[in-house]
PDB file of N, CA, C and O in Angstrom:
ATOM      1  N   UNK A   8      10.185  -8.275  11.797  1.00  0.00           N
ATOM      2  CA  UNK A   8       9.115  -7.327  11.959  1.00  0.00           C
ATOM      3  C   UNK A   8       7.873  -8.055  12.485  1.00  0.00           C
ATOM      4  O   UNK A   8       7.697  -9.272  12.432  1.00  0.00           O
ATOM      5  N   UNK A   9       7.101  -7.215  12.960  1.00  0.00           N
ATOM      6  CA  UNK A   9       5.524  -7.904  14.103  1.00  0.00           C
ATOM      7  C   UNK A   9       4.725  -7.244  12.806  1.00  0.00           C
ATOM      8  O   UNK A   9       4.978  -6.333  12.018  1.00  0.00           O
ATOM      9  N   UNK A  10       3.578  -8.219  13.005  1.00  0.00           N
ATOM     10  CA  UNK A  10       1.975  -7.546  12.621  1.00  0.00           C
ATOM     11  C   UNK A  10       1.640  -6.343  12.816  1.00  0.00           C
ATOM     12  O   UNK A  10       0.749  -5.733  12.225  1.00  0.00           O
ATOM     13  N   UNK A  11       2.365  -5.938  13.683  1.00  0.00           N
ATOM     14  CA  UNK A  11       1.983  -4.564  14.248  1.00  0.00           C
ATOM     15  C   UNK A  11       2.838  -3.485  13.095  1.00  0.00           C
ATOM     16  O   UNK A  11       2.482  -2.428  12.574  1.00  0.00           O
ATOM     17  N   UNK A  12       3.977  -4.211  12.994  1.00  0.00           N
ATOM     18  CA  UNK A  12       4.811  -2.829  12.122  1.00  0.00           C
ATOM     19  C   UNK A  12       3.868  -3.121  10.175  1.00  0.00           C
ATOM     20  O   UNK A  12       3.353  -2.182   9.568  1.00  0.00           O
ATOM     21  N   UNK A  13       3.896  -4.351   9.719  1.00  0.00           N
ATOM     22  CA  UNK A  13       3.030  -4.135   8.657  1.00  0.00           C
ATOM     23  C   UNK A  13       1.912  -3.454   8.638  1.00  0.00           C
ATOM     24  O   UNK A  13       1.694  -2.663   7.720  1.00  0.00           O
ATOM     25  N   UNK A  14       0.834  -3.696   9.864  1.00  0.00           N
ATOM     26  CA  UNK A  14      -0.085  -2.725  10.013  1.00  0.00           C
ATOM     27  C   UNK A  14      -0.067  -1.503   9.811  1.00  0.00           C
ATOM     28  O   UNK A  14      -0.955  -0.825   9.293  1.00  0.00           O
ATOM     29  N   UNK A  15       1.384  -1.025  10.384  1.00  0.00           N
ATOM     30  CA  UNK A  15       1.628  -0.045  10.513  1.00  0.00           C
ATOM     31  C   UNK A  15       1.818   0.610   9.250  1.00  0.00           C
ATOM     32  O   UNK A  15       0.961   1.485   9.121  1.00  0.00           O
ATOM     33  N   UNK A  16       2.400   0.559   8.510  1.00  0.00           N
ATOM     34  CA  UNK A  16       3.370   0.719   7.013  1.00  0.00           C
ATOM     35  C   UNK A  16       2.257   0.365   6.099  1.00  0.00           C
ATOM     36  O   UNK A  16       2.323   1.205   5.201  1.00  0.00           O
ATOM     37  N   UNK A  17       1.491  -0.259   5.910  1.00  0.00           N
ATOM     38  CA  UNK A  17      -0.043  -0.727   5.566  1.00  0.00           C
ATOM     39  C   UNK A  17      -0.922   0.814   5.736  1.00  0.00           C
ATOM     40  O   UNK A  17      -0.799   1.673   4.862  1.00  0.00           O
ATOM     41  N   UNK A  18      -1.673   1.004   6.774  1.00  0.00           N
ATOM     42  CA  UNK A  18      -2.102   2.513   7.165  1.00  0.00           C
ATOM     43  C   UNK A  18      -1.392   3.328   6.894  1.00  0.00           C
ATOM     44  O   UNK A  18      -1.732   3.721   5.778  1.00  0.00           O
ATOM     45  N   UNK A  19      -0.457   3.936   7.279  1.00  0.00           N
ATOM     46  CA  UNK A  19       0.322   4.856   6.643  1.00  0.00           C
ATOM     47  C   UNK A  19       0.003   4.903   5.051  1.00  0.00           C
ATOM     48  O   UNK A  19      -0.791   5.710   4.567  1.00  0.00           O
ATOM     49  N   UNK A  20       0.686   3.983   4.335  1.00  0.00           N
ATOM     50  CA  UNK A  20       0.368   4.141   2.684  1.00  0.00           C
ATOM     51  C   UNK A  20      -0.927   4.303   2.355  1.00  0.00           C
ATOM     52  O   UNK A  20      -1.183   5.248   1.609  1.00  0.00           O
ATOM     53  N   UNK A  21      -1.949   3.506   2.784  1.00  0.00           N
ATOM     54  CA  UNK A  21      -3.381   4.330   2.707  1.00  0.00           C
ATOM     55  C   UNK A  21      -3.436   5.520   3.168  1.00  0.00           C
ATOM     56  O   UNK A  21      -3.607   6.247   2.189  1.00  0.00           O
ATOM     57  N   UNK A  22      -3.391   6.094   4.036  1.00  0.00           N
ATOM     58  CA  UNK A  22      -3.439   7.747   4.803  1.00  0.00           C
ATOM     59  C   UNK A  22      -2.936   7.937   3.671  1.00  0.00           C
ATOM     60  O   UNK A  22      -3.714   7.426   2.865  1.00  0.00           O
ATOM     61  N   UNK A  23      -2.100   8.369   3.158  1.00  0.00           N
ATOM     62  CA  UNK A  23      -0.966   9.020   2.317  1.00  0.00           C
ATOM     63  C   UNK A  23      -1.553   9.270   1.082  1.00  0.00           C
ATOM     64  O   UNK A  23      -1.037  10.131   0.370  1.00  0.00           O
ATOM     65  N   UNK A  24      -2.277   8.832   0.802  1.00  0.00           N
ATOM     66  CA  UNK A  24      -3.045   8.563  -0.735  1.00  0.00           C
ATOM     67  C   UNK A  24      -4.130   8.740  -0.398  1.00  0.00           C
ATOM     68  O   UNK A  24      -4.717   9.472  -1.195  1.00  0.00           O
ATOM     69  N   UNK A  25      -4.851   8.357   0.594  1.00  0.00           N
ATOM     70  CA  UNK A  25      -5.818   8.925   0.955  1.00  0.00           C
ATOM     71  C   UNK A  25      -6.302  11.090   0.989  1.00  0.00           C
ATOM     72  O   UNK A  25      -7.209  11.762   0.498  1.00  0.00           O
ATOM     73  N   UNK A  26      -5.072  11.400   1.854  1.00  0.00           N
ATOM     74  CA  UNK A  26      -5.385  12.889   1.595  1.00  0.00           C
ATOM     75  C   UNK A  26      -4.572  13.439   0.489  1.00  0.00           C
ATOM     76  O   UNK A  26      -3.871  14.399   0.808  1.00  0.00           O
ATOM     77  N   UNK A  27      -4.519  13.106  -0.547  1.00  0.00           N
ATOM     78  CA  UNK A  27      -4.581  13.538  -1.709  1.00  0.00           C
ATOM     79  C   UNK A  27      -5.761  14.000  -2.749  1.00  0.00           C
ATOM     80  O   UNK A  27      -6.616  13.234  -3.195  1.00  0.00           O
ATOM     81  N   UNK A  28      -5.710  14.641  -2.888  1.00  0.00           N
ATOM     82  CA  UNK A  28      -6.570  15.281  -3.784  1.00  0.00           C
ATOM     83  C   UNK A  28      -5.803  15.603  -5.186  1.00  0.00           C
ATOM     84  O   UNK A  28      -4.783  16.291  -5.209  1.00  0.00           O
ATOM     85  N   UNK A  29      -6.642  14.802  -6.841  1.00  0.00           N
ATOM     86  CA  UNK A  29      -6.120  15.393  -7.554  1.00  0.00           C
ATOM     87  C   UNK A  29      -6.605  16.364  -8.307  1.00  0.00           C
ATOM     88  O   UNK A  29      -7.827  16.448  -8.180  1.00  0.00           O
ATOM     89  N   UNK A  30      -6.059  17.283  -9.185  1.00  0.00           N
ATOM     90  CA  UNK A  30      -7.252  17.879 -10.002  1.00  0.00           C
ATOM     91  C   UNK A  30      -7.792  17.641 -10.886  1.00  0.00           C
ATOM     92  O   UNK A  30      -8.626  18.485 -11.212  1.00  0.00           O
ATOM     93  N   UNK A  31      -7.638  16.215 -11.916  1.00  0.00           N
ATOM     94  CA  UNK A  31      -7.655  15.718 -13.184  1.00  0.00           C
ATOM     95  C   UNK A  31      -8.244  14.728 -13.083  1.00  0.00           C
ATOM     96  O   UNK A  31      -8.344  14.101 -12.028  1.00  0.00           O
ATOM     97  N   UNK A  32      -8.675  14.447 -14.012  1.00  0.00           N
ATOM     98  CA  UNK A  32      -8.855  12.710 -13.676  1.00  0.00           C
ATOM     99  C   UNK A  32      -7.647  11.695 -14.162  1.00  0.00           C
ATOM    100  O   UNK A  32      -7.362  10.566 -13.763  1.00  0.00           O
ATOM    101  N   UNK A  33      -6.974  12.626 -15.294  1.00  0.00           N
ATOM    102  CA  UNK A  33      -5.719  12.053 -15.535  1.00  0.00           C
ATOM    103  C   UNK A  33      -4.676  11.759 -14.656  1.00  0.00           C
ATOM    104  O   UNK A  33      -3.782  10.930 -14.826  1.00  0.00           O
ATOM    105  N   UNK A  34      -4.886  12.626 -13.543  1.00  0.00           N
ATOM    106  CA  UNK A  34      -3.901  12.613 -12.271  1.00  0.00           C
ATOM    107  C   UNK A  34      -4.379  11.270 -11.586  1.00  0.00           C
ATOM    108  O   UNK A  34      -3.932  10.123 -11.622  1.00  0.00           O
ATOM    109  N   UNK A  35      -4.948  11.577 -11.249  1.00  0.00           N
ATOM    110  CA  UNK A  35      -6.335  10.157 -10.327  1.00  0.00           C
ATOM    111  C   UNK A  35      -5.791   9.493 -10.836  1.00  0.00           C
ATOM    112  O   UNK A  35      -4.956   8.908 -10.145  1.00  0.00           O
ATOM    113  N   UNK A  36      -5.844   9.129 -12.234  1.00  0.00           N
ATOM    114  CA  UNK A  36      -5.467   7.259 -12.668  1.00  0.00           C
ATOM    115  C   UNK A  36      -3.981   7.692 -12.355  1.00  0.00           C
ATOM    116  O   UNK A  36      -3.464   6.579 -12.266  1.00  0.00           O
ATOM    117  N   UNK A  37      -3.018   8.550 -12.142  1.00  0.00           N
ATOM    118  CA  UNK A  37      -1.735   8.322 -12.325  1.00  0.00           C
ATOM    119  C   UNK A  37      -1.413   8.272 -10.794  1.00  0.00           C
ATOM    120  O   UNK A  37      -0.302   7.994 -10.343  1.00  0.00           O
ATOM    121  N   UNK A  38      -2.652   8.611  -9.961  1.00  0.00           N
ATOM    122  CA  UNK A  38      -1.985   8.556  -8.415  1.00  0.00           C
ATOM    123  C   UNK A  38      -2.198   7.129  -7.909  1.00  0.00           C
ATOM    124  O   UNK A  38      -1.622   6.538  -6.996  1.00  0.00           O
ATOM    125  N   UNK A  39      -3.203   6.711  -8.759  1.00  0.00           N
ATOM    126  CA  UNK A  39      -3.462   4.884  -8.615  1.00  0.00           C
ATOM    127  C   UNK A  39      -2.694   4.010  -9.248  1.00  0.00           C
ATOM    128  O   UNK A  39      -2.840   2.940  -8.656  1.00  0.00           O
ATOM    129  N   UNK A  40      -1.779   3.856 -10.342  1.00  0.00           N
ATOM    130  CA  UNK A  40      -0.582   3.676 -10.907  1.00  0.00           C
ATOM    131  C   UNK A  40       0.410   3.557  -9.362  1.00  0.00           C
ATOM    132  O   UNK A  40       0.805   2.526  -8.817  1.00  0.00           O
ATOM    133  N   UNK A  41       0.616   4.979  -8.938  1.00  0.00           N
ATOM    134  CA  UNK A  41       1.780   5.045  -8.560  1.00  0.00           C
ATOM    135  C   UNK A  41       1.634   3.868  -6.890  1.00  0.00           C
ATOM    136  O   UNK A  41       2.399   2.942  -6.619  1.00  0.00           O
ATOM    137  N   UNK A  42       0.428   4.337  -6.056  1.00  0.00           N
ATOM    138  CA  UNK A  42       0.352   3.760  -5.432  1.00  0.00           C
ATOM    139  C   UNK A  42       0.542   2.262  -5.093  1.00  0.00           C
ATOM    140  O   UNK A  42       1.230   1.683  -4.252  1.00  0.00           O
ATOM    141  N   UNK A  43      -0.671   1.671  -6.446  1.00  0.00           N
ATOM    142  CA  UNK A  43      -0.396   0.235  -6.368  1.00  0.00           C
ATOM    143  C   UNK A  43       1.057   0.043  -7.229  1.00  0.00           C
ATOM    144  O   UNK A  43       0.851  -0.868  -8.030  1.00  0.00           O
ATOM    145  N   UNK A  44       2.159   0.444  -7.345  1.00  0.00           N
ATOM    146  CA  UNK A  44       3.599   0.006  -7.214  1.00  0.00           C
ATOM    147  C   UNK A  44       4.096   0.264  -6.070  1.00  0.00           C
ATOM    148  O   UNK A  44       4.778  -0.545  -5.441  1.00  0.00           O
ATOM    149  N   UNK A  45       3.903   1.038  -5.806  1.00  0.00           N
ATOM    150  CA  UNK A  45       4.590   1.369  -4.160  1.00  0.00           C
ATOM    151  C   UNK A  45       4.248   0.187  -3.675  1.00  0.00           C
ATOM    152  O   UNK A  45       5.226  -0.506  -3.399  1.00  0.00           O
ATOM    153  N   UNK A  46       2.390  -0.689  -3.306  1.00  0.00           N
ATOM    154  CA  UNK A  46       2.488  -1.046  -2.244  1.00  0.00           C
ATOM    155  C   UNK A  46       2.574  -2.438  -2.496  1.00  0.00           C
ATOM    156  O   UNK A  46       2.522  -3.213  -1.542  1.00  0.00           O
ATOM    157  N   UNK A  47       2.758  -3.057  -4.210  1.00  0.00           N
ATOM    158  CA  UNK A  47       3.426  -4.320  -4.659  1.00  0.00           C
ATOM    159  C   UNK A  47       4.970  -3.891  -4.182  1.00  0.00           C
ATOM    160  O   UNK A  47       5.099  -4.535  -3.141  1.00  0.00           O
ATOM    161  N   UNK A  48       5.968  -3.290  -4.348  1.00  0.00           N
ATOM    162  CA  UNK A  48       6.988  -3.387  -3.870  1.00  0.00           C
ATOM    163  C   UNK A  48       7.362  -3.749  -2.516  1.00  0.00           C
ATOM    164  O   UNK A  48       8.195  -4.449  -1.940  1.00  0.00           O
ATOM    165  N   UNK A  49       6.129  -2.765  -2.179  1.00  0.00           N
ATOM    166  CA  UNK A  49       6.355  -3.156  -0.407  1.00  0.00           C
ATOM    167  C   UNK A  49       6.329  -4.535  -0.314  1.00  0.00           C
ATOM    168  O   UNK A  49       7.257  -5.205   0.139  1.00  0.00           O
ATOM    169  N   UNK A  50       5.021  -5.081  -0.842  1.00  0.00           N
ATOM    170  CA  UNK A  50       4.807  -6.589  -0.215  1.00  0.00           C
ATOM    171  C   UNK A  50       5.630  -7.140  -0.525  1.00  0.00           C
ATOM    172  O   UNK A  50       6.081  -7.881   0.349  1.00  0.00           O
ATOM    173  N   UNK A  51       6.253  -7.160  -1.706  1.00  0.00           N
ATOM    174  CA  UNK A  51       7.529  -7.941  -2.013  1.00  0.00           C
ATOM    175  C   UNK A  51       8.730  -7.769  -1.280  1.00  0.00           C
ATOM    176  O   UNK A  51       9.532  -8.667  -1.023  1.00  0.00           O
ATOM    177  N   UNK A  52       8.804  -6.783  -1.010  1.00  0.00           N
ATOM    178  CA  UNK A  52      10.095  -6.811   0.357  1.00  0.00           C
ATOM    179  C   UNK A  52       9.620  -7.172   1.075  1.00  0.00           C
ATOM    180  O   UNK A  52       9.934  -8.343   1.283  1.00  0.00           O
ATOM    181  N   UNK A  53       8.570  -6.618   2.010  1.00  0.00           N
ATOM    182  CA  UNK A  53       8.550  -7.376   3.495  1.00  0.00           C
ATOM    183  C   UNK A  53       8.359  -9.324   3.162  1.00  0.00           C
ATOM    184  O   UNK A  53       8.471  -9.995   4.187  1.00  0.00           O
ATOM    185  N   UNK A  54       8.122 -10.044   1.978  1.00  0.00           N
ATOM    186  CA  UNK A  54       7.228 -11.124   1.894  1.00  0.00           C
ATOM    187  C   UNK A  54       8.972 -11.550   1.983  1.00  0.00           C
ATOM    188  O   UNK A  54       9.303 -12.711   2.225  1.00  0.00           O
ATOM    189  N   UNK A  55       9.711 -10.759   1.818  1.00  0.00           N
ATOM    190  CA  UNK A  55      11.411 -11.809   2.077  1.00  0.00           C
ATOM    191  C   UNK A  55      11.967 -11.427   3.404  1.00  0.00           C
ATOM    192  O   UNK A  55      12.901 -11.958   4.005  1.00  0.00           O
ATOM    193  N   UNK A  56      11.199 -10.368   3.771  1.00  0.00           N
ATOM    194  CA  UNK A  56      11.438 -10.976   5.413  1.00  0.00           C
ATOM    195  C   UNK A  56      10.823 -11.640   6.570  1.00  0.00           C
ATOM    196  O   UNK A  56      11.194 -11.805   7.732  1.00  0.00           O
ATOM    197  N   UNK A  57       9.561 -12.040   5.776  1.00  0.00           N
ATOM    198  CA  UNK A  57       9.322 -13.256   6.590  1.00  0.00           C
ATOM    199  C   UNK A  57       8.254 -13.879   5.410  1.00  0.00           C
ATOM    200  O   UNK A  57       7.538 -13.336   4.569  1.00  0.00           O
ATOM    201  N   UNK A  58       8.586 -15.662   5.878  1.00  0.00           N
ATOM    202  CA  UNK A  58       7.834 -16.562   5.352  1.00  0.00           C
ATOM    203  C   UNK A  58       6.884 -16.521   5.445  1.00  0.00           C
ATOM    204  O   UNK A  58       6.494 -16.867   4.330  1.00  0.00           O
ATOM    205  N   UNK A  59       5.647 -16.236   6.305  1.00  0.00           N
ATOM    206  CA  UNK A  59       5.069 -16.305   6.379  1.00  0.00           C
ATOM    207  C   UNK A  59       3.726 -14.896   6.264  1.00  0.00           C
ATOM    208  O   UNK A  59       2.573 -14.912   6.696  1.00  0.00           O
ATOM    209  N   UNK A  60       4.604 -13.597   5.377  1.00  0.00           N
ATOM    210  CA  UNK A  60       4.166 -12.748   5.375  1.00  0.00           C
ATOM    211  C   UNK A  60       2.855 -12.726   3.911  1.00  0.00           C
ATOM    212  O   UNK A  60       2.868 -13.169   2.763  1.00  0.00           O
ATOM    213  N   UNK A  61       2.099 -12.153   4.540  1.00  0.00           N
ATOM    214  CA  UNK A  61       0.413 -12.632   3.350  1.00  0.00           C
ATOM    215  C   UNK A  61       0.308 -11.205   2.337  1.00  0.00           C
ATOM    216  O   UNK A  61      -0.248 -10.162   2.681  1.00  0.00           O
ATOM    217  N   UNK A  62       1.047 -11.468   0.897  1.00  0.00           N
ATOM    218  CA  UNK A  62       0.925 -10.236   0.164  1.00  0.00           C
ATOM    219  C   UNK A  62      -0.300  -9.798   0.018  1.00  0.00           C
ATOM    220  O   UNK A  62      -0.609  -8.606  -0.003  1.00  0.00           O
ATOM    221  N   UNK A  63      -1.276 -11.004  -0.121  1.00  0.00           N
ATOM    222  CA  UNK A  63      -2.473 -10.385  -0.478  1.00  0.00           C
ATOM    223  C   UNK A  63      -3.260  -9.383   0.786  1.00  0.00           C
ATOM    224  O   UNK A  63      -3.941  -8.363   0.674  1.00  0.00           O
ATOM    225  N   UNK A  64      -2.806 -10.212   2.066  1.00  0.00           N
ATOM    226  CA  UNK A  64      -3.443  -9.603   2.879  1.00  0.00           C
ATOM    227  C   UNK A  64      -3.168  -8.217   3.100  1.00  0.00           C
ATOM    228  O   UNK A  64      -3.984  -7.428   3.576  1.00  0.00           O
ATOM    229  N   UNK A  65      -1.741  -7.872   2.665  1.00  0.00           N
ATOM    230  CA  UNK A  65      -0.778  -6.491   3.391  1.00  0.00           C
ATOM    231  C   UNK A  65      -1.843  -5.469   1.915  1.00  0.00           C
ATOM    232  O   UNK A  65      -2.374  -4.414   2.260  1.00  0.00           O
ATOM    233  N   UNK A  66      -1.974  -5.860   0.710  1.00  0.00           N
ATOM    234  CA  UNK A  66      -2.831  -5.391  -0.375  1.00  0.00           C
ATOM    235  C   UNK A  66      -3.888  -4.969   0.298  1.00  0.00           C
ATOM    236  O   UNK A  66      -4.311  -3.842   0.555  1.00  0.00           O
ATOM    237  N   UNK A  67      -4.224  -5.946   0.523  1.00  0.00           N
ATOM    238  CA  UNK A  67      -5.916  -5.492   1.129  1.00  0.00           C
ATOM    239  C   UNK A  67      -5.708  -4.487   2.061  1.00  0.00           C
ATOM    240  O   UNK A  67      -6.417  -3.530   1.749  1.00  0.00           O
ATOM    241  N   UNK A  68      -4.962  -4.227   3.217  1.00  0.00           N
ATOM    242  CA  UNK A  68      -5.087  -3.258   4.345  1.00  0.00           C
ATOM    243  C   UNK A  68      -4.430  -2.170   3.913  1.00  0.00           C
ATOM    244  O   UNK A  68      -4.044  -1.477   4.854  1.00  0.00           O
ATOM    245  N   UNK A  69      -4.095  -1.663   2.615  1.00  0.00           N
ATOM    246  CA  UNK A  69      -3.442  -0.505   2.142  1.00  0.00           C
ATOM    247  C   UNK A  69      -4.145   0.073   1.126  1.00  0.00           C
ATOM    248  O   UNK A  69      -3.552   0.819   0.346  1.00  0.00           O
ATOM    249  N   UNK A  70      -5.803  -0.239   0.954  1.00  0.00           N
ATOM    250  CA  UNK A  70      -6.766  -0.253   0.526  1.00  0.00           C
ATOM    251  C   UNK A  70      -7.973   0.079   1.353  1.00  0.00           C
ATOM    252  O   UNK A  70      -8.968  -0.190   0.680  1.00  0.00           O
ATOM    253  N   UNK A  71      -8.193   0.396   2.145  1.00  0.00           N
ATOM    254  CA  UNK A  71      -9.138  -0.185   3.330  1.00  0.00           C
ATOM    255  C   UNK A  71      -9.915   1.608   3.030  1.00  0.00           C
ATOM    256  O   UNK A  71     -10.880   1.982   3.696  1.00  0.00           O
TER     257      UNK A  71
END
């Protein structure tokens, strides 16, 4: 995979969570739960397909 496809998969998961709206605040903490597993899983897969892939960095741009 290129920079370009993490980027990609990176934005996307922000968008995605981004237009969400919850009605609770109980929801809110549970849509932030769910997210940051989604996007630790991610990094952990893509970080075994390549050596040189930066978890922290792919964190940060799925945050932005």
């Amino acid at each position: 995979m290129t920079r370009k496809d993490y980027e990609l998969i990176a934005e996307t998961i922000d968008n995605t969570f981004r237009g969400m709206v919850a009605p609770t605040q109980e929801l809110r903490w549970r849509e932030r739960e769910i997210k940051d597993a989604l996007v630790s899983e991610f990094a952990r897969a893509l970080s075994a397909t390549n050596p040189r892939f930066d978890e922290s960095r792919f964190i940060a741009a799925c945050s932005k």
